[in-house]
Amino acid sequence: MFSAVLFCVLLNYAWGDLPSSPVVFRVKRQNGPVYLCGTYPNQYYSYYPCYIEQNKCPNGGDMLGIGCIHSAQCTPHYNGVTTCISGCCCTVPNTVPPNPPQPPVGAYGFCYDGQRSNVRCSAADQCPTGQSCMNGLCCGLTNEESRYACGGQLSLGSCSNEGCDKGYQCTASNYCCECPVGQSGGQCTNGRTCPRGFTCQPNGYCCASCPDNRTPFGACRPGGVCGGSARCMPGNICC
């Protein structure tokens, strides 16, 4: 039988069709496969896996030392994903998709509790589930929102049916504050004027806003710190 196999190989050699990759031949008188190893013209038979000193495949997987033509021929020899590469059975390494690129740290603003966020908002429904629109940024819920909803100051309670007591405004965080964004600069009733950077609102409070009425990039942190390239402006808002 072995001589018959050798004859077929030599016949292929004569036809110029000698395989250049490891091929497995099974011989009945042996307990295991016979491997045709090497590349023409330096080929040889072996009862041991081919490329025994080479253990890596081009795909980064391990070389099993089994010859193949189709990937299905490699399956019985490994308890995992395999493939056939250049006539050799190879394992397929686990591939983990790379993490998507993250915005630079400077692109993030600060939430009231120190969280970083780069998602702007001007209404409650603009933030994902589990987040609240706090001072122009979508921030994770912590059950402390009422303490910082008004530009970092304590709110006057939750909005009721999107409304508040007379003189107060329902903010995007669904809490009642003296101003739509930021902290109040005081009242402007009875002829009182507002500090620089504030304007008198119909509810009688001096309120600030970012230039061109842009949405704030969060409230200022202690020491006037803001995220990104924003600056701390009157009303304790980052613009």
JSON list of C-alpha atoms in Angstrom, two decimals:
[
{"chain": "A", "resi": 1, "resn": "MET", "atom": "CA", "xyz": [0.00, 0.00, 0.00]},
{"chain": "A", "resi": 2, "resn": "PHE", "atom": "CA", "xyz": [2.77, 2.35, 0.92]},
{"chain": "A", "resi": 3, "resn": "SER", "atom": "CA", "xyz": [4.51, 1.68, -2.38]},
{"chain": "A", "resi": 4, "resn": "ALA", "atom": "CA", "xyz": [1.25, 2.47, -4.16]},
{"chain": "A", "resi": 5, "resn": "VAL", "atom": "CA", "xyz": [1.07, 5.82, -2.41]},
{"chain": "A", "resi": 6, "resn": "LEU", "atom": "CA", "xyz": [4.67, 6.50, -3.33]},
{"chain": "A", "resi": 7, "resn": "PHE", "atom": "CA", "xyz": [3.90, 5.58, -6.92]},
{"chain": "A", "resi": 8, "resn": "CYS", "atom": "CA", "xyz": [1.03, 8.12, -7.03]},
{"chain": "A", "resi": 9, "resn": "VAL", "atom": "CA", "xyz": [3.27, 10.80, -5.65]},
{"chain": "A", "resi": 10, "resn": "LEU", "atom": "CA", "xyz": [5.98, 10.04, -8.18]},
{"chain": "A", "resi": 11, "resn": "LEU", "atom": "CA", "xyz": [3.38, 9.97, -10.94]},
{"chain": "A", "resi": 12, "resn": "ASN", "atom": "CA", "xyz": [2.22, 13.43, -9.93]},
{"chain": "A", "resi": 13, "resn": "TYR", "atom": "CA", "xyz": [5.84, 14.48, -9.88]},
{"chain": "A", "resi": 14, "resn": "ALA", "atom": "CA", "xyz": [6.21, 13.28, -13.44]},
{"chain": "A", "resi": 15, "resn": "TRP", "atom": "CA", "xyz": [3.15, 15.27, -14.44]},
{"chain": "A", "resi": 16, "resn": "GLY", "atom": "CA", "xyz": [4.59, 18.35, -12.76]},
{"chain": "A", "resi": 17, "resn": "ASP", "atom": "CA", "xyz": [1.69, 18.39, -10.34]},
{"chain": "A", "resi": 18, "resn": "LEU", "atom": "CA", "xyz": [3.57, 17.54, -7.17]},
{"chain": "A", "resi": 19, "resn": "PRO", "atom": "CA", "xyz": [1.98, 19.40, -4.26]},
{"chain": "A", "resi": 20, "resn": "SER", "atom": "CA", "xyz": [4.12, 22.08, -2.71]},
{"chain": "A", "resi": 21, "resn": "SER", "atom": "CA", "xyz": [2.25, 22.05, 0.59]},
{"chain": "A", "resi": 22, "resn": "PRO", "atom": "CA", "xyz": [1.99, 19.40, 3.31]},
{"chain": "A", "resi": 23, "resn": "VAL", "atom": "CA", "xyz": [-0.39, 16.56, 2.38]},
{"chain": "A", "resi": 24, "resn": "VAL", "atom": "CA", "xyz": [-1.60, 13.89, 4.78]},
{"chain": "A", "resi": 25, "resn": "PHE", "atom": "CA", "xyz": [-1.56, 10.24, 3.67]},
{"chain": "A", "resi": 26, "resn": "ARG", "atom": "CA", "xyz": [-3.03, 7.55, 5.87]},
{"chain": "A", "resi": 27, "resn": "VAL", "atom": "CA", "xyz": [-1.36, 4.15, 5.81]},
{"chain": "A", "resi": 28, "resn": "LYS", "atom": "CA", "xyz": [-3.29, 1.21, 7.22]},
{"chain": "A", "resi": 29, "resn": "ARG", "atom": "CA", "xyz": [-0.28, -0.50, 8.71]},
{"chain": "A", "resi": 30, "resn": "GLN", "atom": "CA", "xyz": [0.48, 2.56, 10.83]},
{"chain": "A", "resi": 31, "resn": "ASN", "atom": "CA", "xyz": [-1.51, 3.90, 13.76]},
{"chain": "A", "resi": 32, "resn": "GLY", "atom": "CA", "xyz": [-1.25, 7.51, 12.59]},
{"chain": "A", "resi": 33, "resn": "PRO", "atom": "CA", "xyz": [-1.04, 9.56, 9.40]},
{"chain": "A", "resi": 34, "resn": "VAL", "atom": "CA", "xyz": [1.97, 9.79, 7.13]},
{"chain": "A", "resi": 35, "resn": "TYR", "atom": "CA", "xyz": [2.90, 13.36, 6.22]},
{"chain": "A", "resi": 36, "resn": "LEU", "atom": "CA", "xyz": [4.39, 14.46, 2.93]},
{"chain": "A", "resi": 37, "resn": "CYS", "atom": "CA", "xyz": [6.50, 17.37, 4.10]},
{"chain": "A", "resi": 38, "resn": "GLY", "atom": "CA", "xyz": [8.72, 19.96, 2.55]},
{"chain": "A", "resi": 39, "resn": "THR", "atom": "CA", "xyz": [8.51, 21.62, -0.85]},
{"chain": "A", "resi": 40, "resn": "TYR", "atom": "CA", "xyz": [9.67, 20.35, -4.22]},
{"chain": "A", "resi": 41, "resn": "PRO", "atom": "CA", "xyz": [12.34, 19.20, -4.85]},
{"chain": "A", "resi": 42, "resn": "ASN", "atom": "CA", "xyz": [13.12, 18.65, -1.15]},
{"chain": "A", "resi": 43, "resn": "GLN", "atom": "CA", "xyz": [10.10, 16.63, -0.04]},
{"chain": "A", "resi": 44, "resn": "TYR", "atom": "CA", "xyz": [9.99, 13.71, 2.35]},
{"chain": "A", "resi": 45, "resn": "TYR", "atom": "CA", "xyz": [7.60, 11.41, 4.21]},
{"chain": "A", "resi": 46, "resn": "SER", "atom": "CA", "xyz": [7.27, 11.70, 7.96]},
{"chain": "A", "resi": 47, "resn": "TYR", "atom": "CA", "xyz": [5.20, 10.16, 10.72]},
{"chain": "A", "resi": 48, "resn": "TYR", "atom": "CA", "xyz": [5.51, 13.50, 12.54]},
{"chain": "A", "resi": 49, "resn": "PRO", "atom": "CA", "xyz": [3.72, 16.78, 11.75]},
{"chain": "A", "resi": 50, "resn": "CYS", "atom": "CA", "xyz": [5.34, 18.90, 9.07]},
{"chain": "A", "resi": 51, "resn": "TYR", "atom": "CA", "xyz": [6.96, 22.22, 10.00]},
{"chain": "A", "resi": 52, "resn": "ILE", "atom": "CA", "xyz": [7.53, 20.95, 13.50]},
{"chain": "A", "resi": 53, "resn": "GLU", "atom": "CA", "xyz": [9.94, 23.85, 14.10]},
{"chain": "A", "resi": 54, "resn": "GLN", "atom": "CA", "xyz": [7.60, 26.44, 12.64]},
{"chain": "A", "resi": 55, "resn": "ASN", "atom": "CA", "xyz": [4.67, 27.20, 14.91]},
{"chain": "A", "resi": 56, "resn": "LYS", "atom": "CA", "xyz": [3.09, 30.37, 13.54]},
{"chain": "A", "resi": 57, "resn": "CYS", "atom": "CA", "xyz": [0.89, 30.88, 10.51]},
{"chain": "A", "resi": 58, "resn": "PRO", "atom": "CA", "xyz": [0.61, 34.08, 8.44]},
{"chain": "A", "resi": 59, "resn": "ASN", "atom": "CA", "xyz": [-2.68, 34.87, 10.21]},
{"chain": "A", "resi": 60, "resn": "GLY", "atom": "CA", "xyz": [-0.97, 34.82, 13.60]},
{"chain": "A", "resi": 61, "resn": "GLY", "atom": "CA", "xyz": [-2.49, 31.47, 14.56]},
{"chain": "A", "resi": 62, "resn": "ASP", "atom": "CA", "xyz": [-0.67, 28.29, 15.50]},
{"chain": "A", "resi": 63, "resn": "MET", "atom": "CA", "xyz": [0.40, 25.85, 12.81]},
{"chain": "A", "resi": 64, "resn": "LEU", "atom": "CA", "xyz": [-1.06, 22.41, 13.50]},
{"chain": "A", "resi": 65, "resn": "GLY", "atom": "CA", "xyz": [1.37, 20.55, 11.24]},
{"chain": "A", "resi": 66, "resn": "ILE", "atom": "CA", "xyz": [-1.48, 19.04, 9.24]},
{"chain": "A", "resi": 67, "resn": "GLY", "atom": "CA", "xyz": [-1.62, 19.31, 5.46]},
{"chain": "A", "resi": 68, "resn": "CYS", "atom": "CA", "xyz": [-4.88, 20.42, 3.86]},
{"chain": "A", "resi": 69, "resn": "ILE", "atom": "CA", "xyz": [-6.65, 21.50, 0.72]},
{"chain": "A", "resi": 70, "resn": "HIS", "atom": "CA", "xyz": [-9.86, 22.71, 2.35]},
{"chain": "A", "resi": 71, "resn": "SER", "atom": "CA", "xyz": [-10.46, 24.25, 5.77]},
{"chain": "A", "resi": 72, "resn": "ALA", "atom": "CA", "xyz": [-12.89, 21.46, 6.65]},
{"chain": "A", "resi": 73, "resn": "GLN", "atom": "CA", "xyz": [-9.98, 19.03, 6.69]},
{"chain": "A", "resi": 74, "resn": "CYS", "atom": "CA", "xyz": [-8.49, 20.86, 9.67]},
{"chain": "A", "resi": 75, "resn": "THR", "atom": "CA", "xyz": [-11.57, 20.71, 11.89]},
{"chain": "A", "resi": 76, "resn": "PRO", "atom": "CA", "xyz": [-10.98, 17.23, 13.38]},
{"chain": "A", "resi": 77, "resn": "HIS", "atom": "CA", "xyz": [-7.49, 18.16, 14.54]},
{"chain": "A", "resi": 78, "resn": "TYR", "atom": "CA", "xyz": [-8.29, 21.11, 16.81]},
{"chain": "A", "resi": 79, "resn": "ASN", "atom": "CA", "xyz": [-10.99, 21.99, 19.31]},
{"chain": "A", "resi": 80, "resn": "GLY", "atom": "CA", "xyz": [-11.50, 25.49, 18.01]},
{"chain": "A", "resi": 81, "resn": "VAL", "atom": "CA", "xyz": [-11.68, 27.56, 14.85]},
{"chain": "A", "resi": 82, "resn": "THR", "atom": "CA", "xyz": [-9.25, 26.49, 12.14]},
{"chain": "A", "resi": 83, "resn": "THR", "atom": "CA", "xyz": [-8.51, 27.35, 8.54]},
{"chain": "A", "resi": 84, "resn": "CYS", "atom": "CA", "xyz": [-6.35, 26.12, 5.68]},
{"chain": "A", "resi": 85, "resn": "ILE", "atom": "CA", "xyz": [-3.57, 28.50, 4.65]},
{"chain": "A", "resi": 86, "resn": "SER", "atom": "CA", "xyz": [-1.12, 27.59, 1.89]},
{"chain": "A", "resi": 87, "resn": "GLY", "atom": "CA", "xyz": [-1.84, 23.90, 2.39]},
{"chain": "A", "resi": 88, "resn": "CYS", "atom": "CA", "xyz": [-1.35, 23.95, 6.16]},
{"chain": "A", "resi": 89, "resn": "CYS", "atom": "CA", "xyz": [-3.94, 23.75, 8.94]},
{"chain": "A", "resi": 90, "resn": "CYS", "atom": "CA", "xyz": [-3.81, 26.81, 11.17]},
{"chain": "A", "resi": 91, "resn": "THR", "atom": "CA", "xyz": [-5.74, 27.94, 14.19]},
{"chain": "A", "resi": 92, "resn": "VAL", "atom": "CA", "xyz": [-7.67, 31.19, 13.90]},
{"chain": "A", "resi": 93, "resn": "PRO", "atom": "CA", "xyz": [-6.77, 33.60, 16.72]},
{"chain": "A", "resi": 94, "resn": "ASN", "atom": "CA", "xyz": [-9.51, 35.46, 18.49]},
{"chain": "A", "resi": 95, "resn": "THR", "atom": "CA", "xyz": [-10.02, 38.84, 16.93]},
{"chain": "A", "resi": 96, "resn": "VAL", "atom": "CA", "xyz": [-11.37, 41.65, 19.08]},
{"chain": "A", "resi": 97, "resn": "PRO", "atom": "CA", "xyz": [-12.59, 44.69, 17.15]},
{"chain": "A", "resi": 98, "resn": "PRO", "atom": "CA", "xyz": [-10.61, 47.80, 18.04]},
{"chain": "A", "resi": 99, "resn": "ASN", "atom": "CA", "xyz": [-12.25, 50.37, 20.22]},
{"chain": "A", "resi": 100, "resn": "PRO", "atom": "CA", "xyz": [-13.62, 53.31, 18.28]},
{"chain": "A", "resi": 101, "resn": "PRO", "atom": "CA", "xyz": [-11.45, 56.41, 18.49]},
{"chain": "A", "resi": 102, "resn": "GLN", "atom": "CA", "xyz": [-12.32, 58.59, 21.45]},
{"chain": "A", "resi": 103, "resn": "PRO", "atom": "CA", "xyz": [-12.51, 62.38, 21.35]},
{"chain": "A", "resi": 104, "resn": "PRO", "atom": "CA", "xyz": [-9.54, 64.12, 22.95]},
{"chain": "A", "resi": 105, "resn": "VAL", "atom": "CA", "xyz": [-9.88, 64.92, 26.64]},
{"chain": "A", "resi": 106, "resn": "GLY", "atom": "CA", "xyz": [-10.06, 68.60, 25.78]},
{"chain": "A", "resi": 107, "resn": "ALA", "atom": "CA", "xyz": [-13.35, 68.00, 23.98]},
{"chain": "A", "resi": 108, "resn": "TYR", "atom": "CA", "xyz": [-15.13, 67.09, 27.23]},
{"chain": "A", "resi": 109, "resn": "GLY", "atom": "CA", "xyz": [-16.90, 69.37, 29.66]},
{"chain": "A", "resi": 110, "resn": "PHE", "atom": "CA", "xyz": [-17.43, 68.80, 33.38]},
{"chain": "A", "resi": 111, "resn": "CYS", "atom": "CA", "xyz": [-20.66, 67.61, 34.95]},
{"chain": "A", "resi": 112, "resn": "TYR", "atom": "CA", "xyz": [-21.57, 68.79, 38.44]},
{"chain": "A", "resi": 113, "resn": "ASP", "atom": "CA", "xyz": [-19.98, 65.72, 40.08]},
{"chain": "A", "resi": 114, "resn": "GLY", "atom": "CA", "xyz": [-16.79, 65.69, 38.03]},
{"chain": "A", "resi": 115, "resn": "GLN", "atom": "CA", "xyz": [-18.03, 63.35, 35.29]},
{"chain": "A", "resi": 116, "resn": "ARG", "atom": "CA", "xyz": [-16.76, 64.20, 31.82]},
{"chain": "A", "resi": 117, "resn": "SER", "atom": "CA", "xyz": [-19.23, 64.62, 28.97]},
{"chain": "A", "resi": 118, "resn": "ASN", "atom": "CA", "xyz": [-19.08, 65.96, 25.43]},
{"chain": "A", "resi": 119, "resn": "VAL", "atom": "CA", "xyz": [-22.80, 65.59, 24.69]},
{"chain": "A", "resi": 120, "resn": "ARG", "atom": "CA", "xyz": [-24.50, 68.96, 24.64]},
{"chain": "A", "resi": 121, "resn": "CYS", "atom": "CA", "xyz": [-28.20, 69.36, 25.34]},
{"chain": "A", "resi": 122, "resn": "SER", "atom": "CA", "xyz": [-30.83, 72.05, 25.69]},
{"chain": "A", "resi": 123, "resn": "ALA", "atom": "CA", "xyz": [-33.82, 69.85, 26.55]},
{"chain": "A", "resi": 124, "resn": "ALA", "atom": "CA", "xyz": [-34.45, 66.82, 28.75]},
{"chain": "A", "resi": 125, "resn": "ASP", "atom": "CA", "xyz": [-35.32, 64.50, 25.86]},
{"chain": "A", "resi": 126, "resn": "GLN", "atom": "CA", "xyz": [-31.98, 65.06, 24.14]},
{"chain": "A", "resi": 127, "resn": "CYS", "atom": "CA", "xyz": [-30.04, 62.82, 26.55]},
{"chain": "A", "resi": 128, "resn": "PRO", "atom": "CA", "xyz": [-29.88, 59.00, 26.54]},
{"chain": "A", "resi": 129, "resn": "THR", "atom": "CA", "xyz": [-31.72, 56.92, 29.12]},
{"chain": "A", "resi": 130, "resn": "GLY", "atom": "CA", "xyz": [-30.05, 57.16, 32.50]},
{"chain": "A", "resi": 131, "resn": "GLN", "atom": "CA", "xyz": [-28.77, 60.69, 31.91]},
{"chain": "A", "resi": 132, "resn": "SER", "atom": "CA", "xyz": [-30.08, 64.15, 32.62]},
{"chain": "A", "resi": 133, "resn": "CYS", "atom": "CA", "xyz": [-29.49, 67.48, 30.89]},
{"chain": "A", "resi": 134, "resn": "MET", "atom": "CA", "xyz": [-27.53, 69.41, 33.50]},
{"chain": "A", "resi": 135, "resn": "ASN", "atom": "CA", "xyz": [-26.35, 72.92, 32.66]},
{"chain": "A", "resi": 136, "resn": "GLY", "atom": "CA", "xyz": [-26.08, 72.11, 28.96]},
{"chain": "A", "resi": 137, "resn": "LEU", "atom": "CA", "xyz": [-24.42, 68.68, 29.27]},
{"chain": "A", "resi": 138, "resn": "CYS", "atom": "CA", "xyz": [-25.85, 65.16, 29.37]},
{"chain": "A", "resi": 139, "resn": "CYS", "atom": "CA", "xyz": [-24.69, 63.73, 32.69]},
{"chain": "A", "resi": 140, "resn": "GLY", "atom": "CA", "xyz": [-25.27, 60.37, 34.38]},
{"chain": "A", "resi": 141, "resn": "LEU", "atom": "CA", "xyz": [-27.96, 60.28, 37.06]},
{"chain": "A", "resi": 142, "resn": "THR", "atom": "CA", "xyz": [-26.72, 60.24, 40.66]},
{"chain": "A", "resi": 143, "resn": "ASN", "atom": "CA", "xyz": [-29.82, 61.33, 42.63]},
{"chain": "A", "resi": 144, "resn": "GLU", "atom": "CA", "xyz": [-27.94, 64.55, 43.44]},
{"chain": "A", "resi": 145, "resn": "GLU", "atom": "CA", "xyz": [-29.25, 66.55, 40.49]},
{"chain": "A", "resi": 146, "resn": "SER", "atom": "CA", "xyz": [-31.45, 68.85, 42.60]},
{"chain": "A", "resi": 147, "resn": "ARG", "atom": "CA", "xyz": [-28.40, 70.14, 44.47]},
{"chain": "A", "resi": 148, "resn": "TYR", "atom": "CA", "xyz": [-26.61, 71.38, 41.35]},
{"chain": "A", "resi": 149, "resn": "ALA", "atom": "CA", "xyz": [-29.32, 72.00, 38.75]},
{"chain": "A", "resi": 150, "resn": "CYS", "atom": "CA", "xyz": [-29.13, 75.80, 38.91]},
{"chain": "A", "resi": 151, "resn": "GLY", "atom": "CA", "xyz": [-25.64, 76.41, 37.56]},
{"chain": "A", "resi": 152, "resn": "GLY", "atom": "CA", "xyz": [-24.16, 74.40, 40.40]},
{"chain": "A", "resi": 153, "resn": "GLN", "atom": "CA", "xyz": [-26.57, 75.68, 43.05]},
{"chain": "A", "resi": 154, "resn": "LEU", "atom": "CA", "xyz": [-29.50, 74.06, 44.85]},
{"chain": "A", "resi": 155, "resn": "SER", "atom": "CA", "xyz": [-32.74, 74.01, 42.89]},
{"chain": "A", "resi": 156, "resn": "LEU", "atom": "CA", "xyz": [-36.08, 75.17, 44.23]},
{"chain": "A", "resi": 157, "resn": "GLY", "atom": "CA", "xyz": [-37.79, 71.84, 43.57]},
{"chain": "A", "resi": 158, "resn": "SER", "atom": "CA", "xyz": [-38.88, 69.69, 40.66]},
{"chain": "A", "resi": 159, "resn": "CYS", "atom": "CA", "xyz": [-41.00, 71.04, 37.85]},
{"chain": "A", "resi": 160, "resn": "SER", "atom": "CA", "xyz": [-44.68, 70.12, 38.04]},
{"chain": "A", "resi": 161, "resn": "ASN", "atom": "CA", "xyz": [-46.26, 69.54, 34.63]},
{"chain": "A", "resi": 162, "resn": "GLU", "atom": "CA", "xyz": [-43.28, 71.46, 33.23]},
{"chain": "A", "resi": 163, "resn": "GLY", "atom": "CA", "xyz": [-44.14, 74.40, 35.41]},
{"chain": "A", "resi": 164, "resn": "CYS", "atom": "CA", "xyz": [-42.79, 76.06, 38.54]},
{"chain": "A", "resi": 165, "resn": "ASP", "atom": "CA", "xyz": [-44.02, 78.48, 41.15]},
{"chain": "A", "resi": 166, "resn": "LYS", "atom": "CA", "xyz": [-44.37, 82.06, 40.01]},
{"chain": "A", "resi": 167, "resn": "GLY", "atom": "CA", "xyz": [-41.03, 83.69, 39.42]},
{"chain": "A", "resi": 168, "resn": "TYR", "atom": "CA", "xyz": [-39.12, 80.49, 38.73]},
{"chain": "A", "resi": 169, "resn": "GLN", "atom": "CA", "xyz": [-38.30, 78.71, 35.49]},
{"chain": "A", "resi": 170, "resn": "CYS", "atom": "CA", "xyz": [-38.32, 75.02, 34.62]},
{"chain": "A", "resi": 171, "resn": "THR", "atom": "CA", "xyz": [-34.86, 74.12, 33.32]},
{"chain": "A", "resi": 172, "resn": "ALA", "atom": "CA", "xyz": [-33.82, 71.33, 30.95]},
{"chain": "A", "resi": 173, "resn": "SER", "atom": "CA", "xyz": [-32.99, 69.20, 34.00]},
{"chain": "A", "resi": 174, "resn": "ASN", "atom": "CA", "xyz": [-36.67, 69.39, 35.05]},
{"chain": "A", "resi": 175, "resn": "TYR", "atom": "CA", "xyz": [-35.82, 71.43, 38.14]},
{"chain": "A", "resi": 176, "resn": "CYS", "atom": "CA", "xyz": [-37.02, 74.91, 39.05]},
{"chain": "A", "resi": 177, "resn": "CYS", "atom": "CA", "xyz": [-34.41, 77.66, 39.06]},
{"chain": "A", "resi": 178, "resn": "GLU", "atom": "CA", "xyz": [-34.36, 81.44, 38.98]},
{"chain": "A", "resi": 179, "resn": "CYS", "atom": "CA", "xyz": [-32.72, 81.38, 35.53]},
{"chain": "A", "resi": 180, "resn": "PRO", "atom": "CA", "xyz": [-32.97, 79.06, 32.49]},
{"chain": "A", "resi": 181, "resn": "VAL", "atom": "CA", "xyz": [-29.23, 78.37, 32.75]},
{"chain": "A", "resi": 182, "resn": "GLY", "atom": "CA", "xyz": [-26.64, 79.23, 35.35]},
{"chain": "A", "resi": 183, "resn": "GLN", "atom": "CA", "xyz": [-26.92, 81.05, 38.63]},
{"chain": "A", "resi": 184, "resn": "SER", "atom": "CA", "xyz": [-28.93, 84.18, 39.23]},
{"chain": "A", "resi": 185, "resn": "GLY", "atom": "CA", "xyz": [-27.24, 87.53, 39.62]},
{"chain": "A", "resi": 186, "resn": "GLY", "atom": "CA", "xyz": [-29.99, 88.70, 41.96]},
{"chain": "A", "resi": 187, "resn": "GLN", "atom": "CA", "xyz": [-33.33, 90.42, 41.46]},
{"chain": "A", "resi": 188, "resn": "CYS", "atom": "CA", "xyz": [-33.88, 93.31, 39.12]},
{"chain": "A", "resi": 189, "resn": "THR", "atom": "CA", "xyz": [-37.19, 94.61, 40.46]},
{"chain": "A", "resi": 190, "resn": "ASN", "atom": "CA", "xyz": [-37.98, 98.07, 41.77]},
{"chain": "A", "resi": 191, "resn": "GLY", "atom": "CA", "xyz": [-35.45, 99.71, 39.47]},
{"chain": "A", "resi": 192, "resn": "ARG", "atom": "CA", "xyz": [-32.49, 97.55, 40.46]},
{"chain": "A", "resi": 193, "resn": "THR", "atom": "CA", "xyz": [-29.92, 97.01, 37.76]},
{"chain": "A", "resi": 194, "resn": "CYS", "atom": "CA", "xyz": [-28.17, 93.75, 36.98]},
{"chain": "A", "resi": 195, "resn": "PRO", "atom": "CA", "xyz": [-24.44, 93.13, 37.40]},
{"chain": "A", "resi": 196, "resn": "ARG", "atom": "CA", "xyz": [-22.25, 93.13, 34.33]},
{"chain": "A", "resi": 197, "resn": "GLY", "atom": "CA", "xyz": [-22.83, 90.07, 32.18]},
{"chain": "A", "resi": 198, "resn": "PHE", "atom": "CA", "xyz": [-26.44, 89.63, 33.35]},
{"chain": "A", "resi": 199, "resn": "THR", "atom": "CA", "xyz": [-29.70, 90.83, 31.88]},
{"chain": "A", "resi": 200, "resn": "CYS", "atom": "CA", "xyz": [-33.02, 91.38, 33.60]},
{"chain": "A", "resi": 201, "resn": "GLN", "atom": "CA", "xyz": [-35.55, 88.65, 32.82]},
{"chain": "A", "resi": 202, "resn": "PRO", "atom": "CA", "xyz": [-39.37, 88.95, 32.85]},
{"chain": "A", "resi": 203, "resn": "ASN", "atom": "CA", "xyz": [-39.48, 86.97, 36.10]},
{"chain": "A", "resi": 204, "resn": "GLY", "atom": "CA", "xyz": [-37.51, 89.72, 37.83]},
{"chain": "A", "resi": 205, "resn": "TYR", "atom": "CA", "xyz": [-34.17, 87.95, 38.09]},
{"chain": "A", "resi": 206, "resn": "CYS", "atom": "CA", "xyz": [-30.82, 88.82, 36.55]},
{"chain": "A", "resi": 207, "resn": "CYS", "atom": "CA", "xyz": [-29.70, 85.93, 34.35]},
{"chain": "A", "resi": 208, "resn": "ALA", "atom": "CA", "xyz": [-26.69, 85.24, 32.17]},
{"chain": "A", "resi": 209, "resn": "SER", "atom": "CA", "xyz": [-26.28, 83.37, 28.90]},
{"chain": "A", "resi": 210, "resn": "CYS", "atom": "CA", "xyz": [-23.45, 82.41, 26.58]},
{"chain": "A", "resi": 211, "resn": "PRO", "atom": "CA", "xyz": [-22.64, 84.68, 23.61]},
{"chain": "A", "resi": 212, "resn": "ASP", "atom": "CA", "xyz": [-25.13, 84.31, 20.76]},
{"chain": "A", "resi": 213, "resn": "ASN", "atom": "CA", "xyz": [-27.35, 82.46, 23.25]},
{"chain": "A", "resi": 214, "resn": "ARG", "atom": "CA", "xyz": [-25.34, 79.27, 22.76]},
{"chain": "A", "resi": 215, "resn": "THR", "atom": "CA", "xyz": [-25.93, 76.33, 25.09]},
{"chain": "A", "resi": 216, "resn": "PRO", "atom": "CA", "xyz": [-23.50, 76.32, 28.05]},
{"chain": "A", "resi": 217, "resn": "PHE", "atom": "CA", "xyz": [-20.81, 73.65, 28.18]},
{"chain": "A", "resi": 218, "resn": "GLY", "atom": "CA", "xyz": [-21.61, 72.75, 31.77]},
{"chain": "A", "resi": 219, "resn": "ALA", "atom": "CA", "xyz": [-21.32, 74.75, 34.97]},
{"chain": "A", "resi": 220, "resn": "CYS", "atom": "CA", "xyz": [-17.99, 76.06, 36.22]},
{"chain": "A", "resi": 221, "resn": "ARG", "atom": "CA", "xyz": [-16.14, 73.80, 38.64]},
{"chain": "A", "resi": 222, "resn": "PRO", "atom": "CA", "xyz": [-14.60, 75.20, 41.84]},
{"chain": "A", "resi": 223, "resn": "GLY", "atom": "CA", "xyz": [-11.95, 77.72, 40.92]},
{"chain": "A", "resi": 224, "resn": "GLY", "atom": "CA", "xyz": [-13.71, 78.63, 37.68]},
{"chain": "A", "resi": 225, "resn": "VAL", "atom": "CA", "xyz": [-12.55, 75.50, 35.86]},
{"chain": "A", "resi": 226, "resn": "CYS", "atom": "CA", "xyz": [-14.29, 74.54, 32.60]},
{"chain": "A", "resi": 227, "resn": "GLY", "atom": "CA", "xyz": [-13.75, 71.68, 30.20]},
{"chain": "A", "resi": 228, "resn": "GLY", "atom": "CA", "xyz": [-12.36, 71.96, 26.70]},
{"chain": "A", "resi": 229, "resn": "SER", "atom": "CA", "xyz": [-11.65, 75.49, 25.54]},
{"chain": "A", "resi": 230, "resn": "ALA", "atom": "CA", "xyz": [-14.67, 76.94, 27.37]},
{"chain": "A", "resi": 231, "resn": "ARG", "atom": "CA", "xyz": [-14.31, 79.81, 29.83]},
{"chain": "A", "resi": 232, "resn": "CYS", "atom": "CA", "xyz": [-16.16, 80.46, 33.06]},
{"chain": "A", "resi": 233, "resn": "MET", "atom": "CA", "xyz": [-18.62, 83.29, 32.47]},
{"chain": "A", "resi": 234, "resn": "PRO", "atom": "CA", "xyz": [-21.04, 85.26, 34.67]},
{"chain": "A", "resi": 235, "resn": "GLY", "atom": "CA", "xyz": [-23.74, 83.00, 36.06]},
{"chain": "A", "resi": 236, "resn": "ASN", "atom": "CA", "xyz": [-21.16, 80.24, 36.68]},
{"chain": "A", "resi": 237, "resn": "ILE", "atom": "CA", "xyz": [-21.62, 78.82, 33.20]},
{"chain": "A", "resi": 238, "resn": "CYS", "atom": "CA", "xyz": [-18.94, 77.56, 30.82]},
{"chain": "A", "resi": 239, "resn": "CYS", "atom": "CA", "xyz": [-19.07, 79.19, 27.39]}
]
